[in-house]
Backbone as a ProteinNet text record, in pm:
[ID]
protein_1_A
[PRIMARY]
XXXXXXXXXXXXXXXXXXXXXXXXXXXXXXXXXXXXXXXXXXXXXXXXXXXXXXXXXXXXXXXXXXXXXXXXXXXXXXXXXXXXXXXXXXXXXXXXXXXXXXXXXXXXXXXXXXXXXXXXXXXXXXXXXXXXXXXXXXXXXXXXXXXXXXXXXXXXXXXXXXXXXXXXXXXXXXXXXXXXXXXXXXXXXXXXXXXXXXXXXXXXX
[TERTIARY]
-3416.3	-3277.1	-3239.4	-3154.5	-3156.3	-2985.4	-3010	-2846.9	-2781.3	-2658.9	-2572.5	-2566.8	-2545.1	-2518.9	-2390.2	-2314.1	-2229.8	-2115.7	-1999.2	-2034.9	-1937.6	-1904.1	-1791.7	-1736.7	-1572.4	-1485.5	-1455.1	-1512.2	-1489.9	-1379.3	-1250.9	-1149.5	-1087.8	-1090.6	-1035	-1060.1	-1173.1	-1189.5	-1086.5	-1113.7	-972.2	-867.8	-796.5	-639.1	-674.1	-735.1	-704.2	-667.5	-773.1	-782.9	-607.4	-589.6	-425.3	-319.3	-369.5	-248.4	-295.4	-391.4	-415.5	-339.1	-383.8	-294.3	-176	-95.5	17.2	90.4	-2.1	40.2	27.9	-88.7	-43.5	80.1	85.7	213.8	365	348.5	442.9	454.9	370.4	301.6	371.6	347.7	417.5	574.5	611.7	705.9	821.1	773.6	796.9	818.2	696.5	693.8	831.7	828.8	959.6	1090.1	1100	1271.9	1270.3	1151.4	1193.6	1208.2	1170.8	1189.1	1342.2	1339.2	1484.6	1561.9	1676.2	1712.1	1686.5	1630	1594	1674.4	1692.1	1801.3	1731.9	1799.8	1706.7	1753.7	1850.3	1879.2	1823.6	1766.7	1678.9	1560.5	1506.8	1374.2	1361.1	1449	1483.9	1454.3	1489.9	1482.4	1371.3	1334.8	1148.7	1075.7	1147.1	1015.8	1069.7	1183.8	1211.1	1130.4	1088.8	1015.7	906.2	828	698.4	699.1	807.9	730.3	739.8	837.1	852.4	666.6	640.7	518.9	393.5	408.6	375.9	318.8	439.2	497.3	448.5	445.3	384.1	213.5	221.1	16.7	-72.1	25.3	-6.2	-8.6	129.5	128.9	6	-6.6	-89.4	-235.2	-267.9	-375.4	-442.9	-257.5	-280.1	-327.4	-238.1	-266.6	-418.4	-506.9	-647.1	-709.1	-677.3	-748.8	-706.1	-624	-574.3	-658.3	-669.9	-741.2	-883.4	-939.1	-1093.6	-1171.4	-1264.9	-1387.5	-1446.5	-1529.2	-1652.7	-1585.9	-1532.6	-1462.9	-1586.1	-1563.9	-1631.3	-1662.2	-1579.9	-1580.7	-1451.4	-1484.6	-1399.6	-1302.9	-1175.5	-1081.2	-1024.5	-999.4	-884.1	-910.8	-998	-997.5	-953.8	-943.6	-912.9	-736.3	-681.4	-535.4	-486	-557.7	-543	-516.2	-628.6	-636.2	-470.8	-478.1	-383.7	-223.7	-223.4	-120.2	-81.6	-185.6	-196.6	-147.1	-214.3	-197.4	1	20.4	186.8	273.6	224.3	268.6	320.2	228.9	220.1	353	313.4	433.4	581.2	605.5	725.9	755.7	689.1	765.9	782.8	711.9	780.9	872.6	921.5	1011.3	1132.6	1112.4	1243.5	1260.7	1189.4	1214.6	1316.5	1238.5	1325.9	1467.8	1490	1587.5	1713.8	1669.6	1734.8	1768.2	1693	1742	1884.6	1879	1971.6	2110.1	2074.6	2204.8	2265.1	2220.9	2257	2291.5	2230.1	2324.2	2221.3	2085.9	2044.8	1999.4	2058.9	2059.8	1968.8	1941.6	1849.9	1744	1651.2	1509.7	1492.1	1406.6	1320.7	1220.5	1186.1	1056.4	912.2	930.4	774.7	786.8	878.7	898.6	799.2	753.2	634.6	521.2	485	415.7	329.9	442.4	446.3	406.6	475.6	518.2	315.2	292.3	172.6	51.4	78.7	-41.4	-36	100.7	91.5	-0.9	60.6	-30.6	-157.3	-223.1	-400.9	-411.4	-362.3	-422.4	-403.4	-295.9	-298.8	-414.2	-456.9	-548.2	-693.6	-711.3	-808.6	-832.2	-754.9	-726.2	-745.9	-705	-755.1	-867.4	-920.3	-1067.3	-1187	-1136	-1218.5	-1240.7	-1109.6	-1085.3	-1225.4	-1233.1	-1389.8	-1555.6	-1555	-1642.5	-1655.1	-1564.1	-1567.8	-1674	-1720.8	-1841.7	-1958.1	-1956.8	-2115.7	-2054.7	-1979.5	-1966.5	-2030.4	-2087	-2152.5	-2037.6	-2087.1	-1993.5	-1832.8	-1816.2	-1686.4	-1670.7	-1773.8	-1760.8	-1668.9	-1663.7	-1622.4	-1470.4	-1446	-1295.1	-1206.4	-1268.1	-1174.1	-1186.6	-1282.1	-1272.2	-1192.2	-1194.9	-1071.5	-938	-925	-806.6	-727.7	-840.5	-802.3	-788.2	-840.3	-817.3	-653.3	-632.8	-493.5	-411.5	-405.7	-313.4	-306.6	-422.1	-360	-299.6	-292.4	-234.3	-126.7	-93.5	55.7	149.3	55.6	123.8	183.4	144.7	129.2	276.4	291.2	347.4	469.2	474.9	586.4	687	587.8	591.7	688.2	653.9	688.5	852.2	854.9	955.8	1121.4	1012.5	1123.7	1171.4	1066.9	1107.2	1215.4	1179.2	1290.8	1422.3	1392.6	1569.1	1642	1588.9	1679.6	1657.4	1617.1	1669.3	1809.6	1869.5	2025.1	2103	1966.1	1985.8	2081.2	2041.8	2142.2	2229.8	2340.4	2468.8	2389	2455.2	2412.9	2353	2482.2	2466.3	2376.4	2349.3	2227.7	2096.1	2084.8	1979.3	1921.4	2059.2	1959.5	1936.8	2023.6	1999	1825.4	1808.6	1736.5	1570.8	1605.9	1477.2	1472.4	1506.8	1527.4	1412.8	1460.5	1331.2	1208.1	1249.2	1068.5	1004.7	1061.9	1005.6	920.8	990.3	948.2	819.7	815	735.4	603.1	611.9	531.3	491.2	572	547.2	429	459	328.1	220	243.5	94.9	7.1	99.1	35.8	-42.8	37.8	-11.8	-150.6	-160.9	-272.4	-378.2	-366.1	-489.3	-511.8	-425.9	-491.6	-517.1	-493.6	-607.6	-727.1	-774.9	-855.6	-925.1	-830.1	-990.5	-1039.2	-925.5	-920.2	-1100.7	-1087.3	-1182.2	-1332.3	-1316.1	-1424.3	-1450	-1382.5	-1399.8	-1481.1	-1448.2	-1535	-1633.4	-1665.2	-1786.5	-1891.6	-1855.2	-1933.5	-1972	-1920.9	-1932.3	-2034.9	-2015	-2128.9	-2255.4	-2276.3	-2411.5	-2490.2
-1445.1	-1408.2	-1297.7	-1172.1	-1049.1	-1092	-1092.3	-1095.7	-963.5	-1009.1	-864.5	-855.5	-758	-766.1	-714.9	-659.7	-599.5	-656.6	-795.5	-847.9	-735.7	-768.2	-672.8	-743.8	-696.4	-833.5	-707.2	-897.2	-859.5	-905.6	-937.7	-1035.7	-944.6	-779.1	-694.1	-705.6	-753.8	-760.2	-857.6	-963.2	-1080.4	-986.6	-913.1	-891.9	-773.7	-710.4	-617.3	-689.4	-759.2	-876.1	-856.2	-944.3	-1025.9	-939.5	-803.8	-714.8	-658.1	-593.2	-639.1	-696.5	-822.2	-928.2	-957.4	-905.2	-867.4	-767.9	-669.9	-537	-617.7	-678.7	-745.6	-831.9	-896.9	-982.6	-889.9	-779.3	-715.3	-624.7	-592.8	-527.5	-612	-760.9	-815.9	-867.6	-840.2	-825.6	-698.5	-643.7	-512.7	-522.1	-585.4	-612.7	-736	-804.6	-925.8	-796.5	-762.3	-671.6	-551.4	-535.3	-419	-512.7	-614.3	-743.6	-759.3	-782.9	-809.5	-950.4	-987.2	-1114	-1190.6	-1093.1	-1144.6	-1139.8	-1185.4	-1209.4	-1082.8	-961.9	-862	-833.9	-919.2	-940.6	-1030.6	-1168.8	-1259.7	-1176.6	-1121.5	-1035.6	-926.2	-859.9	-774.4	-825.6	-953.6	-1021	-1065.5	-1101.3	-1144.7	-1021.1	-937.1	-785.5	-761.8	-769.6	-733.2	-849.4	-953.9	-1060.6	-1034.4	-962.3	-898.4	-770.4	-673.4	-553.9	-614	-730.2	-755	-852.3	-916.7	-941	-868.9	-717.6	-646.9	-568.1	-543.5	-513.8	-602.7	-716.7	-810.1	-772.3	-820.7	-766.6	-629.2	-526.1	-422.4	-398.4	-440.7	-471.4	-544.6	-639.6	-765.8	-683.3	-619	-524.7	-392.6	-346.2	-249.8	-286.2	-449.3	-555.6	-541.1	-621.5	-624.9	-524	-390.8	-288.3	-225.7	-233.2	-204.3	-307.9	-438.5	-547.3	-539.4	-463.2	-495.4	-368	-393.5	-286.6	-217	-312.8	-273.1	-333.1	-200.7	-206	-209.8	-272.8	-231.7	-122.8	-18.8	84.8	201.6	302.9	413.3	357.9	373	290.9	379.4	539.6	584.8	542.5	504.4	505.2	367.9	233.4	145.5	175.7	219.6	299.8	370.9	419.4	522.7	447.2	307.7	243.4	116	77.6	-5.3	52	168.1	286.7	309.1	336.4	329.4	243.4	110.1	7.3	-22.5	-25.1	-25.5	23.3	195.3	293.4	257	153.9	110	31.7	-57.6	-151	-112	-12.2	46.9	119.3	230.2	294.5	154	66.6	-46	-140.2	-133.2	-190	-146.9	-42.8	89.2	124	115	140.6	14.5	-134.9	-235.8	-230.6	-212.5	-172.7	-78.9	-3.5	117.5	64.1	3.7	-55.1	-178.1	-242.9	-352.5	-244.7	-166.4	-135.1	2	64.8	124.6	80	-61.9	-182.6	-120	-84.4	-11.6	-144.4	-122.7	-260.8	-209.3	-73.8	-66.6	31.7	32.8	156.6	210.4	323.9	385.6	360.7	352.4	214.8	273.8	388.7	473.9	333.3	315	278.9	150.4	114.8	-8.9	45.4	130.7	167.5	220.2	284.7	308.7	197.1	82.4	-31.7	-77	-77.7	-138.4	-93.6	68.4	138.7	77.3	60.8	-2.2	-135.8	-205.6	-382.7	-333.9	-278.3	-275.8	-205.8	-105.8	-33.7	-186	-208.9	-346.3	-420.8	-489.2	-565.8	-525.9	-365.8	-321.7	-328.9	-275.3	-284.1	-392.3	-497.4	-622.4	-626.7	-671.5	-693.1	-603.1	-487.2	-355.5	-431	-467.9	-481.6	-536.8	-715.5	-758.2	-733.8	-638.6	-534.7	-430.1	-415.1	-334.4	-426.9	-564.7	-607.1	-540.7	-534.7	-466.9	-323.8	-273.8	-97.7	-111.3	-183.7	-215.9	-196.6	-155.4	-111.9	-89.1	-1.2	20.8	160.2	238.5	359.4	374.1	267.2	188	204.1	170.6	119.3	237.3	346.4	442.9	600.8	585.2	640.5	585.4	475.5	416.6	409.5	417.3	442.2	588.2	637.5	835.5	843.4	784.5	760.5	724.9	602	548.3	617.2	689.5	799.2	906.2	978.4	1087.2	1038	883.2	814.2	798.5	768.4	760	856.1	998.7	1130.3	1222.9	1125.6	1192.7	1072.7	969.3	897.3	941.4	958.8	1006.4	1136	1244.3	1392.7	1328	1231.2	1189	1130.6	1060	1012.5	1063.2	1208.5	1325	1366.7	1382.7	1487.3	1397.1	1251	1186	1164.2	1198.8	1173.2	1317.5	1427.8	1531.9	1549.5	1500.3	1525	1504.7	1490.6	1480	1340.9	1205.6	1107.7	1023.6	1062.3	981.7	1099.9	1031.4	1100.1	1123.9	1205.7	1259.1	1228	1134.5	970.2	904.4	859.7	762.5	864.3	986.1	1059.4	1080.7	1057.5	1067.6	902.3	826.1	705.8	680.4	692.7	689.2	724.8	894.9	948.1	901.4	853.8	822.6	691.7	591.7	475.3	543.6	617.6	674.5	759.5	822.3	911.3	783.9	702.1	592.6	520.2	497.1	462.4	507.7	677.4	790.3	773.8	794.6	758.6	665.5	531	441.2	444.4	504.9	565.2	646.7	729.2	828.6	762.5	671.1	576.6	501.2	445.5	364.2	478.3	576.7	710.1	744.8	747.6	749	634.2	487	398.6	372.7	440.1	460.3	572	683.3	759.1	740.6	681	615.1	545.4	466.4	365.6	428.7	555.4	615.9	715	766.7	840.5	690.7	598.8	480.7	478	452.2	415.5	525.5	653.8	794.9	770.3	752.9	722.5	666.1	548.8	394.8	391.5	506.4	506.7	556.1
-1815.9	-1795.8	-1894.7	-1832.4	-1929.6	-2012.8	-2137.5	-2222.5	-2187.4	-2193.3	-2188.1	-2307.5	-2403.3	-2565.7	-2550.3	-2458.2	-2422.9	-2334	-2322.4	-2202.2	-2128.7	-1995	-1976.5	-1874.2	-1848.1	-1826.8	-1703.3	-1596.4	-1419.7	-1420.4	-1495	-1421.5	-1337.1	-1343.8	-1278.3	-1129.2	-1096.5	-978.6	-883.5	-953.2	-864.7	-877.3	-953.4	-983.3	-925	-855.9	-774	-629.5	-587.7	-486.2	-500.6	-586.2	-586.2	-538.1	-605.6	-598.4	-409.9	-404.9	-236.2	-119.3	-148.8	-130.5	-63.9	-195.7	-202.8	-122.7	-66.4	5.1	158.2	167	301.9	355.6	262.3	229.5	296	192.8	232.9	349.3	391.9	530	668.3	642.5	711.5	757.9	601.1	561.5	625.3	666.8	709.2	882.8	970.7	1069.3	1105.5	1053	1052.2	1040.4	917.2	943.4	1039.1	1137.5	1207.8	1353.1	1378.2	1475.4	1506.3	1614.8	1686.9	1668.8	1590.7	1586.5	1453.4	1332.5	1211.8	1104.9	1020.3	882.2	814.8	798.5	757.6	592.2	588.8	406.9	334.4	415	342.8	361.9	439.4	453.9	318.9	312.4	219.1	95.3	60.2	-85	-119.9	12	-13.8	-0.3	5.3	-21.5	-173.8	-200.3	-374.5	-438.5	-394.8	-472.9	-486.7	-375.3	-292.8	-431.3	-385.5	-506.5	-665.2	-680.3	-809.4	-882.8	-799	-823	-813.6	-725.8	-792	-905.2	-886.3	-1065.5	-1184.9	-1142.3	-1274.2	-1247.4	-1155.8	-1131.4	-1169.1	-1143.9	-1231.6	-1371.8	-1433.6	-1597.7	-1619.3	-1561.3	-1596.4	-1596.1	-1521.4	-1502.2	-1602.4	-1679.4	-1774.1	-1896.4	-1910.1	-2036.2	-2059.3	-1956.8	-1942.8	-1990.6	-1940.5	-1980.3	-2131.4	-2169.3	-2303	-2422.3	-2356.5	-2413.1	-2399.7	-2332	-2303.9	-2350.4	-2360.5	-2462.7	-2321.9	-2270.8	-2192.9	-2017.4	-1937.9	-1833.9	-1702.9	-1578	-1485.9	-1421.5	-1416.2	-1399.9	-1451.7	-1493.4	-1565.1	-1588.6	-1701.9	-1736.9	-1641.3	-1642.1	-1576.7	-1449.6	-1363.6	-1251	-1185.4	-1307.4	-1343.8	-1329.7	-1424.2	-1386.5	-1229.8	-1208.7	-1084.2	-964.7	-983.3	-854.4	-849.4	-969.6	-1007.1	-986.2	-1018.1	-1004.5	-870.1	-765.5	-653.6	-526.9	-582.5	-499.2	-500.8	-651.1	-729.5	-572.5	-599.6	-539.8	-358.5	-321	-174.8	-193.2	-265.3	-287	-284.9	-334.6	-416.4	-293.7	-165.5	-87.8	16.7	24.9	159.7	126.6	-6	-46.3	-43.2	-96	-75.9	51.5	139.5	321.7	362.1	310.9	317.7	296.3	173.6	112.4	127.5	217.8	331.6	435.5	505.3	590.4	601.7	478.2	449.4	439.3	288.9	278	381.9	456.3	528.8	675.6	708.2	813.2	947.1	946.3	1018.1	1086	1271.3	1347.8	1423.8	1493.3	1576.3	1538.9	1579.8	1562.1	1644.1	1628.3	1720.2	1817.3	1918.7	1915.7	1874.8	1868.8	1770.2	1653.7	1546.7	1436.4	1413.2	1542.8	1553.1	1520.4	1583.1	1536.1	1407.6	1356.5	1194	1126	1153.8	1078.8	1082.2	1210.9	1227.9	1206	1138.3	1066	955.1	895.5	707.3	710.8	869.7	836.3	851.3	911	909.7	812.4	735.3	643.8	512.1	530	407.7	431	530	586.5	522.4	564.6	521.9	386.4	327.5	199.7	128.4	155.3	80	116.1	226.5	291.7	195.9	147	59.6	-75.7	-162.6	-268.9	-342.2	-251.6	-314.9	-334.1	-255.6	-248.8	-346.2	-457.2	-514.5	-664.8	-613.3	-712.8	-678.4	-569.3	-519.1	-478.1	-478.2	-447	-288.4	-228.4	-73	24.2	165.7	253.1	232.9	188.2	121.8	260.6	239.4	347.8	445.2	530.3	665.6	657.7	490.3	454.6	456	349.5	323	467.7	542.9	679.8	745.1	772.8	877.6	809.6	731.3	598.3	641.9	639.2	658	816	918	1067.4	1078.3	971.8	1022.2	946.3	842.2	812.6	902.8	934.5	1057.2	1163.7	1178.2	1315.5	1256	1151.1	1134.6	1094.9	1061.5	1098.5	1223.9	1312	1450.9	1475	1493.7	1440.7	1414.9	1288.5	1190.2	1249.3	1352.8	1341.5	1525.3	1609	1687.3	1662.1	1564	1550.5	1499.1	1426.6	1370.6	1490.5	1573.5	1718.2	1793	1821.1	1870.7	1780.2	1664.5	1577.1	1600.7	1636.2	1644.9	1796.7	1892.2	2045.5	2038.8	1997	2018	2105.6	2064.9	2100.7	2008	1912.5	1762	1704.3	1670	1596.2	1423.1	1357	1273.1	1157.2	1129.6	1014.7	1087.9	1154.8	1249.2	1167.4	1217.8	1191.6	1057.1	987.5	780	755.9	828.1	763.3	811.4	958.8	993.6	947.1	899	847.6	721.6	631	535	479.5	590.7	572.8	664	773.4	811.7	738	662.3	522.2	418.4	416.1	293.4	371	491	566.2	567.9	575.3	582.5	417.7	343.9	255.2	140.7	220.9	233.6	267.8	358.8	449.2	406.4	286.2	192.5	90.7	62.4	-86	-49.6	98.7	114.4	90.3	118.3	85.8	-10.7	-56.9	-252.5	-290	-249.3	-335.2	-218.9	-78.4	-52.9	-97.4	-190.2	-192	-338.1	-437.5	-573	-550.8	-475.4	-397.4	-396.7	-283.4	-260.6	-424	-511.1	-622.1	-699.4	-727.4	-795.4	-718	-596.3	-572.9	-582	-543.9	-575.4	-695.8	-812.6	-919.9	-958.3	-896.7	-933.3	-860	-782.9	-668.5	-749.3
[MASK]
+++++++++++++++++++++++++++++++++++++++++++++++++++++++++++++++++++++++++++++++++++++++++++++++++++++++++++++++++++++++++++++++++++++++++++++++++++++++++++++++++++++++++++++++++++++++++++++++++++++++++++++

């Protein structure tokens, strides 16, 4: 059996998992307040609970690395990814959040769509996370990652076109773009901790 003389602390691996997780959580979270007939202010509070734990999982993440000698892989990239994942959290929360206080009762019906690039890219996303012990089929993850961002640009570029047909009044139209920006938004974020992802594993090959 070979000693490490060195040991080096995997706990990073679960607390990425967690924070993961978490993005699915809220992914779904997302699908419920764009649903017809839902309490979209109790929804709302459980996504501020959603990014607020977060938020603890990332600190909790910086703690570790500030605390630890011998990292699994690059500290900054350790930051980057942690930074990243945050980043997901924070625009679907703030979309939530738009929606409540601006009283927004109806959508677009593109807006499902949107909604349902964030849940598989979350999905994916966790599903990736534990894989990052073995750096093994990760490939798969951050391609279909970059697939469902150009799908939710096409998406996005659809949904602008239907807010200025001159179907919605004006106020309808900023309140409106406002959470599909934050939306788009997200969609951005899942791509930087997919390519965060692919920059570590290039790394580690």
């Amino acid at each position: 059996m070979r000693l490490r003389l060195t040991p080096r602390e995997d706990s990073f691996y679960d607390m990425f998992a967690d924070s993961a997780n978490n993005l699915v959580t809220g992914a779904r979270l997302l699908v419920e307040l764009i649903s017809d007939g839902t309490d979209r202010e109790a929804i709302a509070e459980k996504m501020r609970a959603c990014e607020h734990a977060g938020d603890e999982a990332t600190h909790a993440i910086m703690r570790r690395l500030n605390e630890t000698f011998i990292t699994p892989f690059d500290r900054e990239d350790i930051y980057r990814l942690a930074s990243s994942i945050d980043d997901v959290m924070d625009e679907m929360e703030e979309a939530a959040d738009l929606v409540v206080l601006y009283q927004i009762e109806e959508f677009p019906k593109g807006i499902v769509h949107m909604v349902e690039v964030l849940e598989r890219a979350a999905e994916l996303t966790a599903e990736a996370m534990p894989r990052l012990r073995s750096m093994k089929e990760l490939n798969e993850y951050w391609i279909e990652i970059n697939r469902l961002e150009n799908q939710g640009d096409q998406v996005y570029r659809k949904l602008l076109a239907q807010l200025f047909s001159g179907e919605y009044d004006a106020l309808t139209v900023m309140k409106l773009q406002q959470v599909i920006d934050r939306l788009e938004d997200a969609a951005d974020a899942f791509e930087h901790v997919a390519n965060t992802v692919e920059t570590i594993a290039v790394k580690e090959s």
